Amino acid sequence: MISFEASDRLVAAAEEWGEARLEERDEAIETKVEQALLEVEHLVSGAHEVDFEVDGRTVHLEPTDALATFLERQATAKGLDESDVLALHVDLFARVFLDDEERPSNAPPT
């Protein structure tokens, strides 16, 4: 089990997600965490499901073996904790699936 604290960026994205969909804050945070974790897990292992829990802002993930190995390698290489590496990757995907109104003119249609 790997645990980390959701970043302010992730929480803000979740709040934006929740407002747009009339979801409660906790439900929106869980949704955005799941989306971000799925993106990371899928890129590393090809998995389409994640085993996780959210307790307030604390996220607990049971990673696949492939993701656990990936995180361990990156953590060792950079002198970080595996949970910090995972938190950084998740934060990269915090705004995935949000409807950004200010899209660049050359962005593909959604």
CSV table of N, CA, C and O in Angstrom, one decimal:
chain,number,residue,atom,x,y,z
A,1,MET,N,0.9,-1.2,0.0
A,1,MET,CA,0.0,0.0,0.0
A,1,MET,C,0.9,1.2,0.0
A,1,MET,O,1.8,1.3,0.8
A,2,ILE,N,0.6,2.2,-0.9
A,2,ILE,CA,1.3,3.4,-0.9
A,2,ILE,C,0.3,4.5,-0.6
A,2,ILE,O,-0.8,4.6,-1.2
A,3,SER,N,0.7,5.5,0.2
A,3,SER,CA,-0.2,6.6,0.6
A,3,SER,C,0.5,7.9,0.4
A,3,SER,O,1.7,8.0,0.5
A,4,PHE,N,-0.3,8.9,0.0
A,4,PHE,CA,0.2,10.2,-0.2
A,4,PHE,C,-1.0,11.2,0.0
A,4,PHE,O,-2.1,10.8,0.0
A,5,GLU,N,-0.6,12.5,0.2
A,5,GLU,CA,-1.6,13.5,0.4
A,5,GLU,C,-1.9,14.2,-1.0
A,5,GLU,O,-1.0,14.5,-1.7
A,6,ALA,N,-3.2,14.3,-1.3
A,6,ALA,CA,-3.6,15.0,-2.5
A,6,ALA,C,-3.1,16.5,-2.5
A,6,ALA,O,-3.2,17.1,-1.5
A,7,SER,N,-2.6,16.9,-3.6
A,7,SER,CA,-2.0,18.2,-3.7
A,7,SER,C,-3.2,19.3,-3.7
A,7,SER,O,-4.3,18.9,-4.0
A,8,ASP,N,-2.8,20.5,-3.5
A,8,ASP,CA,-3.8,21.6,-3.6
A,8,ASP,C,-4.3,21.7,-5.1
A,8,ASP,O,-5.5,21.9,-5.3
A,9,ARG,N,-3.5,21.4,-6.0
A,9,ARG,CA,-3.8,21.4,-7.4
A,9,ARG,C,-4.9,20.3,-7.7
A,9,ARG,O,-5.9,20.6,-8.4
A,10,LEU,N,-4.7,19.2,-7.2
A,10,LEU,CA,-5.6,18.1,-7.4
A,10,LEU,C,-7.0,18.4,-6.7
A,10,LEU,O,-8.0,18.2,-7.3
A,11,VAL,N,-6.9,18.9,-5.5
A,11,VAL,CA,-8.2,19.2,-4.8
A,11,VAL,C,-8.9,20.4,-5.5
A,11,VAL,O,-10.1,20.3,-5.7
A,12,ALA,N,-8.2,21.4,-6.0
A,12,ALA,CA,-8.8,22.4,-6.8
A,12,ALA,C,-9.5,21.9,-8.1
A,12,ALA,O,-10.6,22.3,-8.4
A,13,ALA,N,-8.8,21.0,-8.7
A,13,ALA,CA,-9.4,20.4,-9.9
A,13,ALA,C,-10.6,19.6,-9.6
A,13,ALA,O,-11.7,19.6,-10.3
A,14,ALA,N,-10.6,18.9,-8.4
A,14,ALA,CA,-11.8,18.1,-8.0
A,14,ALA,C,-12.9,19.0,-7.7
A,14,ALA,O,-14.1,18.7,-8.0
A,15,GLU,N,-12.6,20.1,-7.0
A,15,GLU,CA,-13.7,21.1,-6.7
A,15,GLU,C,-14.3,21.7,-8.0
A,15,GLU,O,-15.5,21.8,-8.1
A,16,GLU,N,-13.5,22.0,-9.0
A,16,GLU,CA,-14.0,22.4,-10.3
A,16,GLU,C,-14.9,21.4,-10.9
A,16,GLU,O,-15.9,21.6,-11.4
A,17,TRP,N,-14.4,20.1,-10.9
A,17,TRP,CA,-15.1,19.0,-11.4
A,17,TRP,C,-16.5,18.9,-10.7
A,17,TRP,O,-17.5,18.7,-11.4
A,18,GLY,N,-16.5,18.9,-9.4
A,18,GLY,CA,-17.7,18.8,-8.6
A,18,GLY,C,-18.7,19.9,-8.9
A,18,GLY,O,-19.9,19.6,-9.0
A,19,GLU,N,-18.2,21.1,-9.0
A,19,GLU,CA,-19.1,22.2,-9.3
A,19,GLU,C,-19.8,22.1,-10.6
A,19,GLU,O,-21.0,22.3,-10.7
A,20,ALA,N,-19.0,21.6,-11.6
A,20,ALA,CA,-19.6,21.5,-12.9
A,20,ALA,C,-20.6,20.4,-13.0
A,20,ALA,O,-21.5,20.4,-13.9
A,21,ARG,N,-20.5,19.4,-12.1
A,21,ARG,CA,-21.4,18.2,-12.2
A,21,ARG,C,-22.3,18.1,-11.0
A,21,ARG,O,-22.9,17.0,-10.8
A,22,LEU,N,-22.3,19.1,-10.1
A,22,LEU,CA,-23.1,19.2,-8.9
A,22,LEU,C,-22.9,18.0,-8.0
A,22,LEU,O,-23.8,17.4,-7.5
A,23,GLU,N,-21.6,17.6,-7.9
A,23,GLU,CA,-21.2,16.5,-7.0
A,23,GLU,C,-20.7,17.1,-5.7
A,23,GLU,O,-20.2,18.3,-5.6
A,24,GLU,N,-20.9,16.4,-4.6
A,24,GLU,CA,-20.3,16.8,-3.3
A,24,GLU,C,-18.8,16.8,-3.4
A,24,GLU,O,-18.2,16.0,-4.2
A,25,ARG,N,-18.2,17.6,-2.6
A,25,ARG,CA,-16.7,17.8,-2.6
A,25,ARG,C,-16.0,16.4,-2.5
A,25,ARG,O,-15.1,16.1,-3.2
A,26,ASP,N,-16.3,15.6,-1.5
A,26,ASP,CA,-15.7,14.3,-1.2
A,26,ASP,C,-15.8,13.4,-2.4
A,26,ASP,O,-14.9,12.7,-2.8
A,27,GLU,N,-17.0,13.4,-3.0
A,27,GLU,CA,-17.2,12.5,-4.2
A,27,GLU,C,-16.4,13.0,-5.3
A,27,GLU,O,-15.8,12.2,-6.1
A,28,ALA,N,-16.3,14.3,-5.5
A,28,ALA,CA,-15.5,14.9,-6.6
A,28,ALA,C,-14.0,14.6,-6.4
A,28,ALA,O,-13.3,14.2,-7.4
A,29,ILE,N,-13.5,14.7,-5.2
A,29,ILE,CA,-12.1,14.4,-4.9
A,29,ILE,C,-11.9,12.9,-5.3
A,29,ILE,O,-10.9,12.6,-5.9
A,30,GLU,N,-12.7,12.0,-4.8
A,30,GLU,CA,-12.6,10.6,-5.1
A,30,GLU,C,-12.6,10.3,-6.6
A,30,GLU,O,-11.8,9.6,-7.2
A,31,THR,N,-13.4,11.0,-7.4
A,31,THR,CA,-13.5,10.8,-8.8
A,31,THR,C,-12.2,11.3,-9.5
A,31,THR,O,-11.6,10.6,-10.3
A,32,LYS,N,-11.7,12.5,-9.1
A,32,LYS,CA,-10.5,13.0,-9.7
A,32,LYS,C,-9.3,12.2,-9.3
A,32,LYS,O,-8.4,12.0,-10.2
A,33,VAL,N,-9.2,11.7,-8.1
A,33,VAL,CA,-8.1,10.8,-7.7
A,33,VAL,C,-8.2,9.6,-8.5
A,33,VAL,O,-7.1,9.1,-9.0
A,34,GLU,N,-9.3,9.0,-8.7
A,34,GLU,CA,-9.4,7.8,-9.5
A,34,GLU,C,-9.0,8.0,-10.9
A,34,GLU,O,-8.2,7.2,-11.5
A,35,GLN,N,-9.4,9.1,-11.5
A,35,GLN,CA,-9.0,9.4,-12.9
A,35,GLN,C,-7.5,9.5,-13.0
A,35,GLN,O,-6.9,9.0,-13.9
A,36,ALA,N,-6.9,10.3,-12.1
A,36,ALA,CA,-5.4,10.5,-12.2
A,36,ALA,C,-4.7,9.2,-11.9
A,36,ALA,O,-3.7,8.8,-12.6
A,37,LEU,N,-5.1,8.4,-10.9
A,37,LEU,CA,-4.5,7.1,-10.6
A,37,LEU,C,-4.6,6.1,-11.8
A,37,LEU,O,-3.7,5.4,-12.2
A,38,LEU,N,-5.8,6.1,-12.5
A,38,LEU,CA,-6.0,5.3,-13.6
A,38,LEU,C,-5.1,5.7,-14.8
A,38,LEU,O,-4.5,4.8,-15.4
A,39,GLU,N,-4.9,7.0,-15.0
A,39,GLU,CA,-4.0,7.4,-16.0
A,39,GLU,C,-2.5,6.9,-15.7
A,39,GLU,O,-1.9,6.4,-16.6
A,40,VAL,N,-2.1,7.1,-14.5
A,40,VAL,CA,-0.7,6.6,-14.2
A,40,VAL,C,-0.6,5.1,-14.3
A,40,VAL,O,0.3,4.6,-14.9
A,41,GLU,N,-1.5,4.4,-13.7
A,41,GLU,CA,-1.5,3.0,-13.6
A,41,GLU,C,-1.6,2.4,-15.1
A,41,GLU,O,-0.8,1.5,-15.4
A,42,HIS,N,-2.5,3.0,-15.9
A,42,HIS,CA,-2.6,2.4,-17.2
A,42,HIS,C,-1.3,2.7,-18.1
A,42,HIS,O,-0.9,1.8,-18.8
A,43,LEU,N,-0.7,3.8,-17.9
A,43,LEU,CA,0.5,4.1,-18.7
A,43,LEU,C,1.6,3.1,-18.3
A,43,LEU,O,2.4,2.7,-19.2
A,44,VAL,N,1.7,2.8,-17.1
A,44,VAL,CA,2.8,1.9,-16.6
A,44,VAL,C,2.5,0.4,-16.8
A,44,VAL,O,3.3,-0.3,-17.3
A,45,SER,N,1.2,0.0,-16.4
A,45,SER,CA,0.9,-1.4,-16.4
A,45,SER,C,-0.1,-1.9,-17.4
A,45,SER,O,-0.3,-3.1,-17.6
A,46,GLY,N,-0.8,-0.9,-18.0
A,46,GLY,CA,-1.9,-1.3,-18.9
A,46,GLY,C,-3.2,-1.6,-18.2
A,46,GLY,O,-4.2,-2.0,-18.8
A,47,ALA,N,-3.2,-1.4,-16.9
A,47,ALA,CA,-4.4,-1.8,-16.1
A,47,ALA,C,-5.5,-0.8,-16.4
A,47,ALA,O,-5.3,0.4,-16.7
A,48,HIS,N,-6.8,-1.3,-16.2
A,48,HIS,CA,-8.0,-0.5,-16.4
A,48,HIS,C,-8.7,-0.2,-15.1
A,48,HIS,O,-9.8,0.3,-15.2
A,49,GLU,N,-8.2,-0.7,-14.0
A,49,GLU,CA,-8.8,-0.5,-12.7
A,49,GLU,C,-7.8,-0.2,-11.7
A,49,GLU,O,-6.6,-0.6,-11.8
A,50,VAL,N,-8.1,0.5,-10.6
A,50,VAL,CA,-7.2,0.8,-9.5
A,50,VAL,C,-7.9,0.4,-8.2
A,50,VAL,O,-9.1,0.6,-8.1
A,51,ASP,N,-7.1,0.0,-7.3
A,51,ASP,CA,-7.6,-0.4,-5.9
A,51,ASP,C,-7.1,0.7,-5.0
A,51,ASP,O,-5.9,0.8,-4.7
A,52,PHE,N,-8.0,1.7,-4.6
A,52,PHE,CA,-7.6,2.8,-3.8
A,52,PHE,C,-8.7,3.2,-2.8
A,52,PHE,O,-9.8,2.8,-3.0
A,53,GLU,N,-8.3,4.0,-1.9
A,53,GLU,CA,-9.2,4.7,-0.9
A,53,GLU,C,-8.8,6.1,-0.7
A,53,GLU,O,-7.6,6.4,-0.8
A,54,VAL,N,-9.8,7.0,-0.5
A,54,VAL,CA,-9.5,8.3,-0.1
A,54,VAL,C,-10.0,8.6,1.2
A,54,VAL,O,-11.2,8.4,1.5
A,55,ASP,N,-9.2,9.1,2.1
A,55,ASP,CA,-9.6,9.5,3.5
A,55,ASP,C,-9.3,11.0,3.7
A,55,ASP,O,-8.1,11.3,4.0
A,56,GLY,N,-10.2,11.8,3.4
A,56,GLY,CA,-10.0,13.3,3.5
A,56,GLY,C,-9.1,13.6,2.3
A,56,GLY,O,-9.6,13.5,1.2
A,57,ARG,N,-7.9,14.0,2.5
A,57,ARG,CA,-6.9,14.3,1.4
A,57,ARG,C,-5.9,13.2,1.3
A,57,ARG,O,-5.0,13.3,0.5
A,58,THR,N,-6.0,12.2,2.1
A,58,THR,CA,-5.0,11.1,2.1
A,58,THR,C,-5.5,10.0,1.1
A,58,THR,O,-6.6,9.5,1.3
A,59,VAL,N,-4.6,9.7,0.2
A,59,VAL,CA,-4.9,8.7,-0.8
A,59,VAL,C,-4.1,7.4,-0.5
A,59,VAL,O,-2.9,7.5,-0.3
A,60,HIS,N,-4.8,6.3,-0.5
A,60,HIS,CA,-4.1,5.0,-0.3
A,60,HIS,C,-4.3,4.1,-1.6
A,60,HIS,O,-5.5,3.9,-2.0
A,61,LEU,N,-3.2,3.7,-2.2
A,61,LEU,CA,-3.3,2.9,-3.4
A,61,LEU,C,-2.6,1.6,-3.2
A,61,LEU,O,-1.5,1.5,-2.7
A,62,GLU,N,-3.2,0.5,-3.7
A,62,GLU,CA,-2.6,-0.8,-3.8
A,62,GLU,C,-2.2,-0.9,-5.3
A,62,GLU,O,-3.0,-1.2,-6.1
A,63,PRO,N,-0.9,-0.6,-5.6
A,63,PRO,CA,-0.5,-0.6,-7.0
A,63,PRO,C,-0.3,-2.0,-7.5
A,63,PRO,O,-0.1,-2.9,-6.8
A,64,THR,N,-0.4,-2.1,-8.8
A,64,THR,CA,0.0,-3.3,-9.5
A,64,THR,C,1.5,-3.5,-9.3
A,64,THR,O,2.2,-2.6,-8.9
A,65,ASP,N,1.9,-4.8,-9.5
A,65,ASP,CA,3.3,-5.1,-9.4
A,65,ASP,C,4.2,-4.2,-10.3
A,65,ASP,O,5.2,-3.7,-9.9
A,66,ALA,N,3.7,-4.0,-11.5
A,66,ALA,CA,4.4,-3.2,-12.5
A,66,ALA,C,4.6,-1.7,-12.0
A,66,ALA,O,5.6,-1.1,-12.1
A,67,LEU,N,3.5,-1.2,-11.5
A,67,LEU,CA,3.6,0.2,-11.0
A,67,LEU,C,4.5,0.3,-9.7
A,67,LEU,O,5.3,1.2,-9.6
A,68,ALA,N,4.4,-0.7,-8.9
A,68,ALA,CA,5.2,-0.7,-7.7
A,68,ALA,C,6.7,-0.7,-8.0
A,68,ALA,O,7.5,0.0,-7.5
A,69,THR,N,7.0,-1.5,-9.0
A,69,THR,CA,8.4,-1.6,-9.5
A,69,THR,C,8.9,-0.3,-10.1
A,69,THR,O,10.0,0.2,-9.9
A,70,PHE,N,8.0,0.2,-10.9
A,70,PHE,CA,8.3,1.5,-11.6
A,70,PHE,C,8.6,2.6,-10.6
A,70,PHE,O,9.5,3.4,-10.7
A,71,LEU,N,7.7,2.7,-9.6
A,71,LEU,CA,7.8,3.7,-8.5
A,71,LEU,C,9.1,3.5,-7.7
A,71,LEU,O,9.8,4.5,-7.4
A,72,GLU,N,9.4,2.3,-7.4
A,72,GLU,CA,10.6,1.9,-6.6
A,72,GLU,C,11.9,2.4,-7.4
A,72,GLU,O,12.8,3.0,-6.8
A,73,ARG,N,11.9,2.1,-8.7
A,73,ARG,CA,13.0,2.4,-9.5
A,73,ARG,C,13.2,4.0,-9.6
A,73,ARG,O,14.3,4.5,-9.4
A,74,GLN,N,12.1,4.7,-9.8
A,74,GLN,CA,12.2,6.1,-9.9
A,74,GLN,C,12.6,6.7,-8.5
A,74,GLN,O,13.4,7.7,-8.5
A,75,ALA,N,12.0,6.2,-7.5
A,75,ALA,CA,12.3,6.7,-6.1
A,75,ALA,C,13.8,6.5,-5.8
A,75,ALA,O,14.5,7.4,-5.3
A,76,THR,N,14.3,5.3,-6.1
A,76,THR,CA,15.7,5.0,-5.9
A,76,THR,C,16.6,6.0,-6.7
A,76,THR,O,17.6,6.5,-6.2
A,77,ALA,N,16.3,6.1,-7.9
A,77,ALA,CA,17.1,7.0,-8.8
A,77,ALA,C,17.1,8.4,-8.4
A,77,ALA,O,18.1,9.1,-8.6
A,78,LYS,N,16.1,8.9,-7.8
A,78,LYS,CA,16.0,10.3,-7.5
A,78,LYS,C,16.1,10.6,-6.0
A,78,LYS,O,16.1,11.8,-5.6
A,79,GLY,N,16.3,9.6,-5.2
A,79,GLY,CA,16.5,9.8,-3.8
A,79,GLY,C,15.2,10.2,-3.1
A,79,GLY,O,15.2,11.0,-2.1
A,80,LEU,N,14.0,9.8,-3.6
A,80,LEU,CA,12.7,10.2,-3.0
A,80,LEU,C,12.0,9.0,-2.5
A,80,LEU,O,12.4,7.8,-2.7
A,81,ASP,N,11.0,9.2,-1.8
A,81,ASP,CA,10.1,8.1,-1.3
A,81,ASP,C,9.1,7.8,-2.4
A,81,ASP,O,8.7,8.6,-3.2
A,82,GLU,N,8.8,6.5,-2.5
A,82,GLU,CA,7.8,6.1,-3.5
A,82,GLU,C,6.5,6.8,-3.5
A,82,GLU,O,5.9,7.1,-4.5
A,83,SER,N,6.0,7.1,-2.3
A,83,SER,CA,4.8,7.9,-2.2
A,83,SER,C,4.9,9.3,-2.8
A,83,SER,O,4.0,9.8,-3.4
A,84,ASP,N,6.1,9.9,-2.7
A,84,ASP,CA,6.3,11.2,-3.2
A,84,ASP,C,6.3,11.1,-4.8
A,84,ASP,O,5.8,12.0,-5.5
A,85,VAL,N,7.0,10.1,-5.3
A,85,VAL,CA,7.0,9.9,-6.8
A,85,VAL,C,5.6,9.7,-7.3
A,85,VAL,O,5.2,10.3,-8.3
A,86,LEU,N,4.8,8.9,-6.6
A,86,LEU,CA,3.4,8.7,-7.1
A,86,LEU,C,2.6,10.0,-7.0
A,86,LEU,O,1.9,10.3,-7.9
A,87,ALA,N,2.8,10.7,-5.9
A,87,ALA,CA,2.1,12.0,-5.8
A,87,ALA,C,2.4,12.9,-6.9
A,87,ALA,O,1.5,13.6,-7.5
A,88,LEU,N,3.7,13.0,-7.3
A,88,LEU,CA,4.1,13.8,-8.5
A,88,LEU,C,3.4,13.4,-9.8
A,88,LEU,O,2.9,14.2,-10.5
A,89,HIS,N,3.4,12.1,-10.0
A,89,HIS,CA,2.7,11.6,-11.2
A,89,HIS,C,1.2,11.9,-11.2
A,89,HIS,O,0.7,12.3,-12.2
A,90,VAL,N,0.6,11.6,-10.1
A,90,VAL,CA,-0.8,11.9,-10.0
A,90,VAL,C,-1.1,13.4,-10.2
A,90,VAL,O,-2.1,13.7,-10.9
A,91,ASP,N,-0.3,14.2,-9.7
A,91,ASP,CA,-0.5,15.6,-9.8
A,91,ASP,C,-0.5,16.1,-11.3
A,91,ASP,O,-1.2,17.0,-11.7
A,92,LEU,N,0.3,15.4,-12.1
A,92,LEU,CA,0.4,15.7,-13.5
A,92,LEU,C,-0.9,15.5,-14.2
A,92,LEU,O,-1.3,16.2,-15.2
A,93,PHE,N,-1.7,14.6,-13.7
A,93,PHE,CA,-3.0,14.3,-14.3
A,93,PHE,C,-4.2,14.9,-13.6
A,93,PHE,O,-5.3,14.5,-13.8
A,94,ALA,N,-3.9,15.8,-12.7
A,94,ALA,CA,-5.0,16.4,-11.8
A,94,ALA,C,-6.1,17.0,-12.7
A,94,ALA,O,-7.3,16.9,-12.3
A,95,ARG,N,-5.8,17.6,-13.8
A,95,ARG,CA,-6.8,18.4,-14.5
A,95,ARG,C,-7.3,17.6,-15.7
A,95,ARG,O,-8.0,18.1,-16.6
A,96,VAL,N,-7.0,16.3,-15.8
A,96,VAL,CA,-7.5,15.5,-16.9
A,96,VAL,C,-9.0,15.4,-16.9
A,96,VAL,O,-9.6,15.4,-15.8
A,97,PHE,N,-9.6,15.5,-18.0
A,97,PHE,CA,-11.1,15.4,-18.2
A,97,PHE,C,-11.8,16.7,-17.7
A,97,PHE,O,-13.0,16.6,-17.7
A,98,LEU,N,-11.1,17.8,-17.4
A,98,LEU,CA,-11.8,19.0,-17.1
A,98,LEU,C,-12.1,19.7,-18.4
A,98,LEU,O,-11.4,19.7,-19.4
A,99,ASP,N,-13.2,20.4,-18.4
A,99,ASP,CA,-13.6,21.2,-19.6
A,99,ASP,C,-12.9,22.6,-19.5
A,99,ASP,O,-13.4,23.5,-19.0
A,100,ASP,N,-11.8,22.7,-20.1
A,100,ASP,CA,-11.0,24.0,-20.1
A,100,ASP,C,-11.6,24.8,-21.2
A,100,ASP,O,-11.6,24.5,-22.4
A,101,GLU,N,-12.1,26.0,-20.8
A,101,GLU,CA,-12.7,26.9,-21.8
A,101,GLU,C,-11.6,27.6,-22.6
A,101,GLU,O,-11.8,28.0,-23.7
A,102,GLU,N,-10.4,27.8,-22.1
A,102,GLU,CA,-9.3,28.5,-22.7
A,102,GLU,C,-8.4,27.5,-23.4
A,102,GLU,O,-7.3,27.3,-23.0
A,103,ARG,N,-8.9,26.9,-24.5
A,103,ARG,CA,-8.1,25.9,-25.2
A,103,ARG,C,-7.3,26.7,-26.3
A,103,ARG,O,-7.8,27.6,-26.9
A,104,PRO,N,-6.1,26.2,-26.6
A,104,PRO,CA,-5.3,26.9,-27.7
A,104,PRO,C,-6.1,26.7,-29.0
A,104,PRO,O,-6.8,25.7,-29.2
A,105,SER,N,-5.9,27.6,-29.9
A,105,SER,CA,-6.6,27.6,-31.2
A,105,SER,C,-6.2,26.4,-32.0
A,105,SER,O,-7.0,25.9,-32.9
A,106,ASN,N,-5.0,25.8,-31.8
A,106,ASN,CA,-4.6,24.7,-32.5
A,106,ASN,C,-4.9,23.3,-31.8
A,106,ASN,O,-4.4,22.3,-32.3
A,107,ALA,N,-5.6,23.4,-30.7
A,107,ALA,CA,-6.0,22.1,-30.0
A,107,ALA,C,-7.0,21.3,-30.8
A,107,ALA,O,-7.9,21.9,-31.4
A,108,PRO,N,-6.9,20.0,-30.7
A,108,PRO,CA,-7.8,19.2,-31.4
A,108,PRO,C,-9.2,19.3,-30.8
A,108,PRO,O,-9.3,19.6,-29.6
A,109,PRO,N,-10.3,19.0,-31.5
A,109,PRO,CA,-11.6,19.1,-30.9
A,109,PRO,C,-11.8,18.1,-29.9
A,109,PRO,O,-11.2,17.0,-29.9
A,110,THR,N,-12.7,18.4,-28.9
A,110,THR,CA,-13.0,17.4,-27.9
A,110,THR,C,-14.3,16.7,-28.2
A,110,THR,O,-15.1,17.1,-28.9
